[in-house]
mmCIF file of C-alpha atoms in Angstrom:
data_model
loop_
_atom_site.group_PDB
_atom_site.id
_atom_site.type_symbol
_atom_site.label_atom_id
_atom_site.label_comp_id
_atom_site.label_asym_id
_atom_site.label_seq_id
_atom_site.Cartn_x
_atom_site.Cartn_y
_atom_site.Cartn_z
ATOM 1 C CA UNK B 572 -67.130 -140.536 -116.305
ATOM 2 C CA UNK B 573 -69.856 -138.710 -113.594
ATOM 3 C CA UNK B 574 -66.518 -139.258 -110.742
ATOM 4 C CA UNK B 575 -63.850 -137.992 -113.342
ATOM 5 C CA UNK B 576 -64.893 -135.362 -115.357
ATOM 6 C CA UNK B 577 -66.173 -132.545 -112.427
ATOM 7 C CA UNK B 578 -62.686 -132.724 -111.039
ATOM 8 C CA UNK B 579 -60.799 -132.599 -114.570
ATOM 9 C CA UNK B 580 -63.049 -129.360 -115.570
ATOM 10 C CA UNK B 581 -62.208 -127.569 -112.094
ATOM 11 C CA UNK B 582 -58.699 -128.469 -112.675
ATOM 12 C CA UNK B 583 -58.324 -127.416 -116.019
ATOM 13 C CA UNK B 584 -60.176 -123.975 -115.330
ATOM 14 C CA UNK B 585 -57.904 -122.992 -112.173
ATOM 15 C CA UNK B 586 -54.874 -124.216 -114.264
ATOM 16 C CA UNK B 587 -55.778 -121.792 -117.498
ATOM 17 C CA UNK B 588 -56.008 -119.215 -115.105
ATOM 18 C CA UNK B 589 -59.602 -119.103 -114.263
ATOM 19 C CA UNK B 590 -60.632 -118.291 -110.492
ATOM 20 C CA UNK B 591 -62.072 -121.455 -108.067
ATOM 21 C CA UNK B 592 -65.584 -120.117 -107.965
ATOM 22 C CA UNK B 593 -65.827 -120.427 -111.909
ATOM 23 C CA UNK B 594 -64.132 -123.890 -112.194
ATOM 24 C CA UNK B 595 -66.502 -124.700 -109.823
ATOM 25 C CA UNK B 596 -69.220 -123.075 -111.385
ATOM 26 C CA UNK B 597 -68.460 -125.223 -114.461
ATOM 27 C CA UNK B 598 -68.297 -128.323 -112.823
ATOM 28 C CA UNK B 599 -71.616 -127.670 -111.385
ATOM 29 C CA UNK B 600 -72.867 -127.070 -114.683
ATOM 30 C CA UNK B 601 -71.567 -130.190 -116.245
ATOM 31 C CA UNK B 602 -73.139 -132.610 -112.979
ATOM 32 C CA UNK B 603 -76.342 -130.433 -113.120
ATOM 33 C CA UNK B 604 -77.145 -130.705 -117.219
ATOM 34 C CA UNK B 605 -75.997 -134.149 -116.852
ATOM 35 C CA UNK B 606 -78.602 -135.216 -114.109
ATOM 36 C CA UNK B 607 -81.482 -132.618 -116.183
ATOM 37 C CA UNK B 608 -80.924 -134.407 -119.828
ATOM 38 C CA UNK B 609 -80.948 -138.004 -117.879
ATOM 39 C CA UNK B 610 -85.100 -138.173 -118.324
ATOM 40 C CA UNK B 611 -85.189 -137.674 -121.853
ATOM 41 C CA UNK B 612 -82.378 -139.975 -122.816
ATOM 42 C CA UNK B 613 -84.002 -142.839 -120.356
ATOM 43 C CA UNK B 614 -87.130 -142.583 -122.302
ATOM 44 C CA UNK B 615 -85.388 -142.694 -125.610
ATOM 45 C CA UNK B 616 -83.872 -145.939 -124.204
ATOM 46 C CA UNK B 617 -86.860 -147.256 -123.665
ATOM 47 C CA UNK B 618 -88.370 -146.385 -127.119
ATOM 48 C CA UNK B 619 -85.453 -147.181 -129.072
ATOM 49 C CA UNK B 620 -82.759 -149.513 -127.328
ATOM 50 C CA UNK B 621 -79.741 -148.746 -125.332
ATOM 51 C CA UNK B 622 -76.931 -149.026 -127.758
ATOM 52 C CA UNK B 623 -78.474 -146.125 -130.385
ATOM 53 C CA UNK B 624 -78.691 -144.248 -127.352
ATOM 54 C CA UNK B 625 -74.852 -145.022 -125.528
ATOM 55 C CA UNK B 626 -72.900 -144.591 -128.572
ATOM 56 C CA UNK B 627 -73.760 -141.343 -129.813
ATOM 57 C CA UNK B 628 -73.877 -139.901 -126.473
ATOM 58 C CA UNK B 629 -70.575 -141.086 -125.736
ATOM 59 C CA UNK B 630 -69.194 -140.039 -128.691
ATOM 60 C CA UNK B 631 -70.602 -136.509 -128.407
ATOM 61 C CA UNK B 632 -69.438 -136.096 -124.997
ATOM 62 C CA UNK B 633 -65.877 -137.362 -125.393
ATOM 63 C CA UNK B 634 -65.356 -135.053 -128.146
ATOM 64 C CA UNK B 635 -66.458 -131.861 -126.240
ATOM 65 C CA UNK B 636 -64.578 -132.737 -123.288
ATOM 66 C CA UNK B 637 -61.564 -133.052 -125.368
ATOM 67 C CA UNK B 638 -62.064 -130.101 -127.191
ATOM 68 C CA UNK B 639 -62.517 -127.853 -124.182
ATOM 69 C CA UNK B 640 -58.933 -127.037 -123.764
ATOM 70 C CA UNK B 641 -58.604 -126.227 -127.371
ATOM 71 C CA UNK B 642 -61.366 -123.799 -127.583
ATOM 72 C CA UNK B 643 -61.902 -122.349 -124.378
ATOM 73 C CA UNK B 644 -59.320 -120.546 -124.234
ATOM 74 C CA UNK B 645 -60.007 -118.768 -127.334
ATOM 75 C CA UNK B 646 -63.355 -118.434 -126.976
ATOM 76 C CA UNK B 647 -63.521 -117.194 -123.135
ATOM 77 C CA UNK B 648 -65.706 -117.709 -120.200
ATOM 78 C CA UNK B 649 -68.759 -118.032 -122.477
ATOM 79 C CA UNK B 650 -67.574 -120.739 -125.099
ATOM 80 C CA UNK B 651 -65.862 -122.568 -122.033
ATOM 81 C CA UNK B 652 -69.217 -122.715 -120.723
ATOM 82 C CA UNK B 653 -71.302 -123.328 -123.807
ATOM 83 C CA UNK B 654 -68.987 -126.834 -124.248
ATOM 84 C CA UNK B 655 -69.364 -127.892 -120.579
ATOM 85 C CA UNK B 656 -73.075 -127.519 -120.690
ATOM 86 C CA UNK B 657 -72.909 -129.388 -123.967
ATOM 87 C CA UNK B 658 -71.009 -132.252 -122.684
ATOM 88 C CA UNK B 659 -73.120 -132.555 -119.584
ATOM 89 C CA UNK B 660 -76.042 -132.683 -121.709
ATOM 90 C CA UNK B 661 -74.656 -135.763 -123.918
ATOM 91 C CA UNK B 662 -73.106 -137.515 -120.901
ATOM 92 C CA UNK B 663 -74.158 -141.530 -121.650
ATOM 93 C CA UNK B 664 -76.983 -142.488 -119.140
ATOM 94 C CA UNK B 665 -75.158 -145.330 -118.032
ATOM 95 C CA UNK B 666 -76.403 -145.665 -114.522
ATOM 96 C CA UNK B 667 -80.054 -146.016 -115.646
ATOM 97 C CA UNK B 668 -79.274 -148.415 -118.453
ATOM 98 C CA UNK B 669 -77.211 -150.960 -116.283
ATOM 99 C CA UNK B 670 -80.101 -150.849 -113.741
ATOM 100 C CA UNK B 671 -82.668 -151.746 -116.860
ATOM 101 C CA UNK B 672 -80.089 -154.812 -117.852
ATOM 102 C CA UNK B 673 -80.474 -156.617 -114.354
ATOM 103 C CA UNK B 674 -83.704 -158.126 -115.013
ATOM 104 C CA UNK B 675 -82.312 -159.835 -118.151
ATOM 105 C CA UNK B 676 -79.119 -160.497 -116.696
ATOM 106 C CA UNK B 677 -80.686 -162.060 -113.234
ATOM 107 C CA UNK B 678 -84.286 -163.270 -113.471
ATOM 108 C CA UNK B 679 -84.423 -164.237 -109.960
ATOM 109 C CA UNK B 680 -85.326 -161.193 -107.895
ATOM 110 C CA UNK B 681 -83.397 -162.212 -104.333
ATOM 111 C CA UNK B 682 -80.301 -162.322 -106.590
ATOM 112 C CA UNK B 683 -81.161 -159.414 -108.536
ATOM 113 C CA UNK B 684 -81.733 -157.037 -105.338
ATOM 114 C CA UNK B 685 -78.646 -158.338 -104.074
ATOM 115 C CA UNK B 686 -76.795 -157.326 -107.288
ATOM 116 C CA UNK B 687 -78.399 -153.989 -106.888
ATOM 117 C CA UNK B 688 -77.172 -153.226 -103.735
ATOM 118 C CA UNK B 689 -73.482 -154.424 -104.663
ATOM 119 C CA UNK B 690 -73.858 -152.312 -107.737
ATOM 120 C CA UNK B 691 -74.957 -149.259 -105.814
ATOM 121 C CA UNK B 692 -71.875 -149.596 -103.167
ATOM 122 C CA UNK B 693 -69.529 -150.115 -105.613
ATOM 123 C CA UNK B 694 -70.284 -146.732 -107.153
ATOM 124 C CA UNK B 695 -68.803 -145.216 -104.221
ATOM 125 C CA UNK B 696 -65.498 -146.763 -105.299
ATOM 126 C CA UNK B 697 -65.480 -144.693 -108.593
ATOM 127 C CA UNK B 698 -65.643 -141.434 -106.563
ATOM 128 C CA UNK B 699 -62.763 -142.361 -104.785
ATOM 129 C CA UNK B 700 -60.539 -143.736 -107.760
ATOM 130 C CA UNK B 701 -61.682 -141.569 -110.006
ATOM 131 C CA UNK B 702 -60.657 -137.824 -108.558
ATOM 132 C CA UNK B 703 -57.446 -139.382 -107.777
ATOM 133 C CA UNK B 704 -56.692 -140.479 -110.929
ATOM 134 C CA UNK B 705 -57.404 -136.924 -112.628
ATOM 135 C CA UNK B 706 -55.425 -135.235 -109.978
ATOM 136 C CA UNK B 707 -52.200 -137.515 -110.395
ATOM 137 C CA UNK B 708 -52.557 -136.756 -114.030
ATOM 138 C CA UNK B 709 -53.018 -133.220 -113.751
ATOM 139 C CA UNK B 710 -50.029 -133.045 -111.032
ATOM 140 C CA UNK B 711 -47.997 -135.125 -113.234
ATOM 141 C CA UNK B 712 -49.055 -133.616 -116.920
ATOM 142 C CA UNK B 713 -51.525 -131.364 -117.180
ATOM 143 C CA UNK B 714 -54.957 -130.802 -116.788
ATOM 144 C CA UNK B 715 -55.611 -131.217 -120.339
ATOM 145 C CA UNK B 716 -54.303 -134.711 -120.283
ATOM 146 C CA UNK B 717 -56.038 -135.156 -117.592
ATOM 147 C CA UNK B 718 -59.530 -133.836 -119.567
ATOM 148 C CA UNK B 719 -58.472 -136.400 -122.574
ATOM 149 C CA UNK B 720 -58.099 -139.532 -120.770
ATOM 150 C CA UNK B 721 -61.315 -139.120 -119.100
ATOM 151 C CA UNK B 722 -62.828 -138.413 -122.000
ATOM 152 C CA UNK B 723 -60.882 -141.505 -123.572
ATOM 153 C CA UNK B 724 -62.047 -143.612 -120.034
ATOM 154 C CA UNK B 725 -65.699 -142.658 -120.340
ATOM 155 C CA UNK B 726 -65.878 -143.648 -124.645
ATOM 156 C CA UNK B 727 -64.000 -146.862 -123.820
ATOM 157 C CA UNK B 728 -65.992 -148.152 -121.108
ATOM 158 C CA UNK B 729 -69.688 -146.941 -122.405
ATOM 159 C CA UNK B 730 -68.698 -148.637 -125.812
ATOM 160 C CA UNK B 731 -67.891 -151.589 -123.953
ATOM 161 C CA UNK B 732 -71.009 -151.737 -122.431
ATOM 162 C CA UNK B 733 -73.357 -150.621 -125.154
ATOM 163 C CA UNK B 734 -71.967 -153.544 -127.515
ATOM 164 C CA UNK B 735 -71.922 -156.288 -124.688
ATOM 165 C CA UNK B 736 -74.927 -158.547 -125.732
ATOM 166 C CA UNK B 737 -77.234 -157.851 -122.788
ATOM 167 C CA UNK B 738 -77.455 -154.378 -123.600
ATOM 168 C CA UNK B 739 -77.275 -155.006 -127.608
ATOM 169 C CA UNK B 740 -80.300 -156.993 -126.918
ATOM 170 C CA UNK B 741 -82.069 -155.178 -124.226
ATOM 171 C CA UNK B 742 -85.408 -153.736 -125.150
ATOM 172 C CA UNK B 743 -88.192 -152.445 -123.025
ATOM 173 C CA UNK B 744 -91.662 -154.293 -122.658
ATOM 174 C CA UNK B 745 -94.207 -152.983 -124.828
ATOM 175 C CA UNK B 746 -97.539 -151.881 -123.291
ATOM 176 C CA UNK B 747 -100.398 -154.254 -124.539
ATOM 177 C CA UNK B 748 -103.913 -153.534 -124.576
ATOM 178 C CA UNK B 749 -104.898 -155.106 -121.589
ATOM 179 C CA UNK B 750 -102.552 -152.433 -119.693
ATOM 180 C CA UNK B 751 -105.578 -150.050 -119.701
ATOM 181 C CA UNK B 752 -103.335 -147.476 -121.021
ATOM 182 C CA UNK B 753 -100.838 -147.851 -118.432
ATOM 183 C CA UNK B 754 -97.966 -148.132 -120.487
ATOM 184 C CA UNK B 755 -98.388 -144.216 -121.403
ATOM 185 C CA UNK B 756 -98.132 -142.897 -117.709
ATOM 186 C CA UNK B 757 -95.350 -142.655 -115.621
ATOM 187 C CA UNK B 758 -96.123 -140.666 -112.371
ATOM 188 C CA UNK B 759 -97.812 -141.892 -109.304
ATOM 189 C CA UNK B 760 -98.696 -139.946 -106.452
ATOM 190 C CA UNK B 761 -96.287 -142.732 -104.541
ATOM 191 C CA UNK B 762 -93.144 -142.299 -107.284
ATOM 192 C CA UNK B 763 -93.721 -138.505 -106.839
ATOM 193 C CA UNK B 764 -93.021 -138.525 -103.186
ATOM 194 C CA UNK B 765 -90.402 -141.157 -103.496
ATOM 195 C CA UNK B 766 -88.591 -139.334 -106.219
ATOM 196 C CA UNK B 767 -89.111 -136.282 -103.221
ATOM 197 C CA UNK B 768 -87.406 -137.858 -100.073
ATOM 198 C CA UNK B 769 -84.293 -138.858 -102.796
ATOM 199 C CA UNK B 770 -83.812 -135.127 -103.205
ATOM 200 C CA UNK B 771 -83.620 -134.923 -99.438
ATOM 201 C CA UNK B 772 -80.830 -137.827 -100.011
ATOM 202 C CA UNK B 773 -79.083 -136.027 -102.379
ATOM 203 C CA UNK B 774 -79.129 -132.352 -100.680
ATOM 204 C CA UNK B 775 -77.175 -134.702 -97.606
ATOM 205 C CA UNK B 776 -74.283 -135.581 -99.791
ATOM 206 C CA UNK B 777 -73.913 -132.094 -101.638
ATOM 207 C CA UNK B 778 -74.124 -130.352 -98.824
ATOM 208 C CA UNK B 779 -71.392 -133.008 -96.865
ATOM 209 C CA UNK B 780 -68.958 -132.403 -99.940
ATOM 210 C CA UNK B 781 -68.773 -128.680 -98.778
ATOM 211 C CA UNK B 782 -68.915 -129.657 -95.125
ATOM 212 C CA UNK B 783 -65.555 -131.455 -95.936
ATOM 213 C CA UNK B 784 -63.720 -128.609 -97.406
ATOM 214 C CA UNK B 785 -64.683 -126.195 -94.695
ATOM 215 C CA UNK B 786 -63.484 -128.460 -92.000
ATOM 216 C CA UNK B 787 -60.268 -128.874 -94.393
ATOM 217 C CA UNK B 788 -59.974 -125.055 -94.032
ATOM 218 C CA UNK B 789 -61.182 -125.099 -90.623
ATOM 219 C CA UNK B 790 -58.425 -127.492 -89.171
ATOM 220 C CA UNK B 791 -55.897 -126.682 -91.788
ATOM 221 C CA UNK B 792 -55.602 -129.843 -93.342
ATOM 222 C CA UNK B 793 -56.072 -129.606 -96.762
ATOM 223 C CA UNK B 794 -56.450 -133.395 -97.000
ATOM 224 C CA UNK B 795 -59.881 -133.653 -95.203
ATOM 225 C CA UNK B 796 -61.365 -132.467 -98.314
ATOM 226 C CA UNK B 797 -60.910 -135.441 -99.737
ATOM 227 C CA UNK B 798 -60.663 -137.742 -96.832
ATOM 228 C CA UNK B 799 -63.978 -137.084 -95.892
ATOM 229 C CA UNK B 800 -65.953 -137.971 -98.821
ATOM 230 C CA UNK B 801 -63.832 -140.787 -99.416
ATOM 231 C CA UNK B 802 -64.768 -142.611 -95.697
ATOM 232 C CA UNK B 803 -68.423 -141.409 -96.940
ATOM 233 C CA UNK B 804 -67.580 -143.536 -100.103
ATOM 234 C CA UNK B 805 -65.737 -146.568 -98.327
ATOM 235 C CA UNK B 806 -68.686 -146.767 -95.699
ATOM 236 C CA UNK B 807 -71.169 -146.939 -98.677
ATOM 237 C CA UNK B 808 -68.890 -149.791 -100.304
ATOM 238 C CA UNK B 809 -68.991 -151.761 -97.406
ATOM 239 C CA UNK B 810 -72.817 -151.343 -96.832
ATOM 240 C CA UNK B 811 -73.444 -152.433 -100.066
ATOM 241 C CA UNK B 812 -71.250 -155.963 -99.197
ATOM 242 C CA UNK B 813 -72.913 -156.755 -96.135
ATOM 243 C CA UNK B 814 -76.317 -155.956 -97.182
ATOM 244 C CA UNK B 815 -76.197 -157.685 -100.388
ATOM 245 C CA UNK B 816 -74.702 -160.764 -98.794
ATOM 246 C CA UNK B 817 -78.210 -161.225 -96.938
ATOM 247 C CA UNK B 818 -81.703 -162.969 -97.964
ATOM 248 C CA UNK B 819 -84.447 -160.387 -96.551
ATOM 249 C CA UNK B 820 -87.798 -161.403 -95.631
ATOM 250 C CA UNK B 821 -89.209 -157.659 -94.991
ATOM 251 C CA UNK B 822 -90.648 -155.612 -97.674
ATOM 252 C CA UNK B 823 -88.630 -153.397 -99.685
ATOM 253 C CA UNK B 824 -90.734 -150.532 -98.242
ATOM 254 C CA UNK B 825 -90.068 -151.371 -94.966
ATOM 255 C CA UNK B 826 -86.197 -151.819 -95.528
ATOM 256 C CA UNK B 827 -86.224 -148.310 -97.559
ATOM 257 C CA UNK B 828 -87.674 -146.312 -94.416
ATOM 258 C CA UNK B 829 -85.395 -148.569 -91.868
ATOM 259 C CA UNK B 830 -82.499 -147.250 -93.759
ATOM 260 C CA UNK B 831 -83.855 -143.584 -94.118
ATOM 261 C CA UNK B 832 -83.953 -143.171 -90.195
ATOM 262 C CA UNK B 833 -80.465 -145.026 -89.851
ATOM 263 C CA UNK B 834 -79.110 -142.625 -92.734
ATOM 264 C CA UNK B 835 -80.475 -139.634 -90.823
ATOM 265 C CA UNK B 836 -79.199 -141.107 -87.228
ATOM 266 C CA UNK B 837 -75.683 -141.393 -88.666
ATOM 267 C CA UNK B 838 -75.323 -137.831 -89.433
ATOM 268 C CA UNK B 839 -76.584 -136.725 -85.889
ATOM 269 C CA UNK B 840 -73.300 -137.457 -83.964
ATOM 270 C CA UNK B 841 -71.778 -134.356 -86.459
ATOM 271 C CA UNK B 842 -73.724 -131.831 -84.454
ATOM 272 C CA UNK B 843 -71.779 -132.390 -81.611
ATOM 273 C CA UNK B 844 -68.871 -130.563 -83.751
ATOM 274 C CA UNK B 845 -66.414 -133.459 -83.292
ATOM 275 C CA UNK B 846 -62.785 -133.092 -84.194
ATOM 276 C CA UNK B 847 -61.063 -134.288 -87.775
ATOM 277 C CA UNK B 848 -60.292 -137.928 -86.736
ATOM 278 C CA UNK B 849 -63.884 -138.166 -84.909
ATOM 279 C CA UNK B 850 -65.905 -136.826 -88.388
ATOM 280 C CA UNK B 851 -63.886 -139.399 -90.414
ATOM 281 C CA UNK B 852 -65.128 -142.383 -88.813
ATOM 282 C CA UNK B 853 -68.666 -140.800 -88.018
ATOM 283 C CA UNK B 854 -69.161 -140.359 -91.912
ATOM 284 C CA UNK B 855 -68.952 -144.003 -92.425
ATOM 285 C CA UNK B 856 -72.223 -144.643 -90.850
ATOM 286 C CA UNK B 857 -74.378 -142.636 -93.417
ATOM 287 C CA UNK B 858 -72.489 -144.105 -96.061
ATOM 288 C CA UNK B 859 -73.263 -147.251 -95.188
ATOM 289 C CA UNK B 860 -77.196 -147.246 -95.013
ATOM 290 C CA UNK B 861 -76.933 -144.637 -98.058
ATOM 291 C CA UNK B 862 -76.533 -147.768 -100.431
ATOM 292 C CA UNK B 863 -79.751 -149.534 -98.904
ATOM 293 C CA UNK B 864 -81.846 -146.621 -99.096
ATOM 294 C CA UNK B 865 -81.157 -146.128 -102.767
ATOM 295 C CA UNK B 866 -80.841 -150.009 -103.769
ATOM 296 C CA UNK B 867 -84.240 -150.115 -102.249
ATOM 297 C CA UNK B 868 -85.528 -146.966 -103.908
ATOM 298 C CA UNK B 869 -84.768 -148.618 -107.157
ATOM 299 C CA UNK B 870 -86.658 -152.022 -106.391
ATOM 300 C CA UNK B 871 -89.694 -149.697 -105.145
ATOM 301 C CA UNK B 872 -89.649 -147.354 -108.484
ATOM 302 C CA UNK B 873 -89.611 -150.691 -110.501
ATOM 303 C CA UNK B 874 -93.057 -152.043 -108.723
ATOM 304 C CA UNK B 875 -94.406 -148.536 -109.372
ATOM 305 C CA UNK B 876 -92.909 -147.902 -112.802
ATOM 306 C CA UNK B 877 -94.933 -148.986 -116.221
ATOM 307 C CA UNK B 878 -92.883 -151.755 -117.583
ATOM 308 C CA UNK B 879 -92.634 -149.578 -120.799
ATOM 309 C CA UNK B 880 -90.889 -146.812 -119.492
ATOM 310 C CA UNK B 881 -88.614 -148.345 -116.825
ATOM 311 C CA UNK B 882 -85.404 -146.406 -118.237
ATOM 312 C CA UNK B 883 -87.075 -143.195 -117.855
ATOM 313 C CA UNK B 884 -88.337 -143.937 -114.195
ATOM 314 C CA UNK B 885 -84.705 -144.548 -113.597
ATOM 315 C CA UNK B 886 -83.357 -141.413 -114.802
ATOM 316 C CA UNK B 887 -85.655 -139.507 -112.729
ATOM 317 C CA UNK B 888 -84.714 -141.201 -109.545
ATOM 318 C CA UNK B 889 -80.864 -140.102 -110.634
ATOM 319 C CA UNK B 890 -82.023 -136.684 -111.514
ATOM 320 C CA UNK B 891 -83.932 -136.616 -108.550
ATOM 321 C CA UNK B 892 -80.650 -137.338 -106.130
ATOM 322 C CA UNK B 893 -78.747 -135.359 -108.474
ATOM 323 C CA UNK B 894 -81.209 -132.065 -108.173
ATOM 324 C CA UNK B 895 -80.857 -132.157 -104.288
ATOM 325 C CA UNK B 896 -77.127 -132.352 -104.454
ATOM 326 C CA UNK B 897 -76.680 -129.418 -106.537
ATOM 327 C CA UNK B 898 -79.449 -127.792 -103.796
ATOM 328 C CA UNK B 899 -77.169 -128.967 -100.933
ATOM 329 C CA UNK B 900 -73.612 -127.710 -102.400
ATOM 330 C CA UNK B 901 -74.909 -124.251 -103.339
ATOM 331 C CA UNK B 902 -76.386 -123.673 -100.078
ATOM 332 C CA UNK B 903 -73.413 -125.335 -97.920
ATOM 333 C CA UNK B 904 -71.610 -122.974 -100.086
ATOM 334 C CA UNK B 905 -73.720 -119.825 -98.403
ATOM 335 C CA UNK B 906 -73.192 -121.215 -94.985
ATOM 336 C CA UNK B 907 -69.809 -122.785 -95.038
ATOM 337 C CA UNK B 908 -68.643 -119.647 -92.739
ATOM 338 C CA UNK B 909 -71.107 -121.086 -89.895
ATOM 339 C CA UNK B 910 -69.788 -123.886 -88.774
ATOM 340 C CA UNK B 911 -73.126 -125.472 -86.906
ATOM 341 C CA UNK B 912 -75.597 -124.630 -89.673
ATOM 342 C CA UNK B 913 -73.030 -126.001 -92.289
ATOM 343 C CA UNK B 914 -72.466 -129.338 -90.142
ATOM 344 C CA UNK B 915 -76.014 -129.708 -89.671
ATOM 345 C CA UNK B 916 -77.123 -129.494 -93.274
ATOM 346 C CA UNK B 917 -76.455 -133.105 -94.096
ATOM 347 C CA UNK B 918 -78.841 -133.966 -91.237
ATOM 348 C CA UNK B 919 -81.703 -131.922 -92.449
ATOM 349 C CA UNK B 920 -81.586 -133.374 -95.806
ATOM 350 C CA UNK B 921 -82.304 -136.810 -94.243
ATOM 351 C CA UNK B 922 -84.657 -135.756 -91.942
ATOM 352 C CA UNK B 923 -86.500 -134.194 -94.857
ATOM 353 C CA UNK B 924 -85.503 -137.530 -96.807
ATOM 354 C CA UNK B 925 -87.519 -139.728 -93.778
ATOM 355 C CA UNK B 926 -90.536 -137.266 -93.235
ATOM 356 C CA UNK B 927 -91.513 -137.690 -97.024
ATOM 357 C CA UNK B 928 -91.011 -141.357 -97.038
ATOM 358 C CA UNK B 929 -93.004 -141.664 -93.937
ATOM 359 C CA UNK B 930 -95.694 -139.797 -95.766
ATOM 360 C CA UNK B 931 -95.552 -142.108 -98.718
ATOM 361 C CA UNK B 932 -95.266 -145.146 -96.981
ATOM 362 C CA UNK B 933 -98.943 -146.173 -98.087
ATOM 363 C CA UNK B 934 -98.463 -145.378 -101.568
ATOM 364 C CA UNK B 935 -95.056 -146.956 -102.355
ATOM 365 C CA UNK B 936 -96.410 -150.647 -103.072
ATOM 366 C CA UNK B 937 -98.303 -153.310 -101.620
ATOM 367 C CA UNK B 938 -97.491 -155.006 -98.490
ATOM 368 C CA UNK B 939 -95.511 -158.326 -99.073
ATOM 369 C CA UNK B 940 -94.218 -157.467 -102.434
ATOM 370 C CA UNK B 941 -90.298 -157.684 -102.602
ATOM 371 C CA UNK B 942 -89.190 -157.188 -106.118
ATOM 372 C CA UNK B 943 -90.853 -157.087 -109.461
ATOM 373 C CA UNK B 944 -90.192 -160.292 -111.863
ATOM 374 C CA UNK B 945 -87.815 -159.318 -114.963
ATOM 375 C CA UNK B 946 -89.067 -156.841 -117.560
ATOM 376 C CA UNK B 947 -88.080 -159.053 -120.528
ATOM 377 C CA UNK B 948 -91.277 -161.170 -120.297
ATOM 378 C CA UNK B 949 -94.683 -159.629 -119.664
ATOM 379 C CA UNK B 950 -96.182 -160.973 -115.879
ATOM 380 C CA UNK B 951 -99.362 -162.380 -115.219
ATOM 381 C CA UNK B 952 -102.261 -160.154 -115.578
ATOM 382 C CA UNK B 953 -103.233 -160.066 -111.876
ATOM 383 C CA UNK B 954 -99.591 -158.904 -111.006
ATOM 384 C CA UNK B 955 -99.539 -155.163 -111.095
ATOM 385 C CA UNK B 956 -103.592 -154.216 -109.819
ATOM 386 C CA UNK B 957 -102.192 -153.210 -106.723
ATOM 387 C CA UNK B 958 -99.727 -150.708 -108.690
ATOM 388 C CA UNK B 959 -102.125 -149.251 -110.641
ATOM 389 C CA UNK B 960 -103.604 -147.543 -107.537
ATOM 390 C CA UNK B 961 -103.144 -143.305 -107.715
ATOM 391 C CA UNK B 962 -101.575 -143.419 -110.903
ATOM 392 C CA UNK B 963 -102.025 -140.355 -112.339
ATOM 393 C CA UNK B 964 -101.041 -138.955 -116.072
ATOM 394 C CA UNK B 965 -97.476 -137.116 -115.922
#
C-alpha cells in the first residue's frame, strides 16, 4: 500500500487535469498523514489487539481510495485533498504490527534479529515492484483503475495478515505492579535521541528521491528517476540478505553506529558529481547499510520500550523516518536547481543521524545486550533494570 498509493494518487491527479505540483502535494499529504497517525494506531493495537485496528483501517482506506476518482473531479481540489488526507490517516499500521509479531513467531533472539534484517531489506522490493505495477496499469488502462487495484490489493493483504493466527492471538504484555509504573511511560532520553537520528536517515532518503528526478532532467534520461531509487532499494534488499545470514557477537548499539557511519560514507562519492552510471552504482552502498541501521534501530527500540507499548514505540520510529523523509523531499525540491547542494543533501542527513547516534550511545542500552526476550512472556524481574535508567514520562 505504501509503495503504490502515493504513485497512483500522483498519476490520477495529473491525468485528470491537475498539475504535477498538485499531484505531488496530494502524494506527499497521503504519506505525511499516514506517518502522523502511526503512533495513535500503534497505541490502539497495544490496547485492543491488531485485528481490531487493521480491519477497520483497511476497509476505510480502501473505500476512500476507490472513492477518490468518483468524488474528486466533482468536488474540486479541496474535496480531493480531504479524501487523500483521510485515506492517509486510515492507512493500516501493518509495519509496526508485523514488527511486534516477530517475538511470538520466532522466540529465538538471534533468529528474530536475522528476520528483522530480512524483513527490512525485502521492503525495498515493494518500492520497486509497487510503483512499476501502478505505472503499468495507469499506462495500459487508466489511473483510476490503478487506484482501484491499489485499494483492493491493500485490503486483501491487510485482511490476510489480520486474520492470520499470530496476528489474531497477539496481545501486548500488560504492566504489572513490579514494573513500578514503567508500563505507563514510553519516552526515554535514549529513545528520543534514537528517533531524532532516524529523522536524519529519512531526510537522506527523501532528498535522494528528488535528486534522482533532478539527475534525470539534467542528463535528459527520464528512466534515471526510477532507476536510481530502484538501485538504492536493491542495495537495501541485498544488505538484508547478507546481514541476516550472519550471527553477530557485537552489541546492537555498536552495529547501529557502525552502520550509520557506513551509510554516511556511502553518500560521499556523490559529492564528486558522478555521471549517471557511476551514480547508479554509488547509491547501492548506502542502500545496503540502510537495512542494518533500521534493523538495529528496531532492536534498540525494543530494548528501551516498556513491554505494554511496543507497537506504539515502533510507530514512533516509523513516524520519525517518515517526517525526516518529508523534510528531505521539501528541501531538496527547493534546491533542485542547485546541482551540488541537492547532491549533498543525502550526505547531510546521514551526517546528522550519525552525530546524534554518537551523542546518544551511552543511553541506547546496556553493553552486551543483543536483543530482548519475547514480548509474550514476562521476563525475569531484573532483566529491565538497566533499561529503566533515564526514563521519563512521555
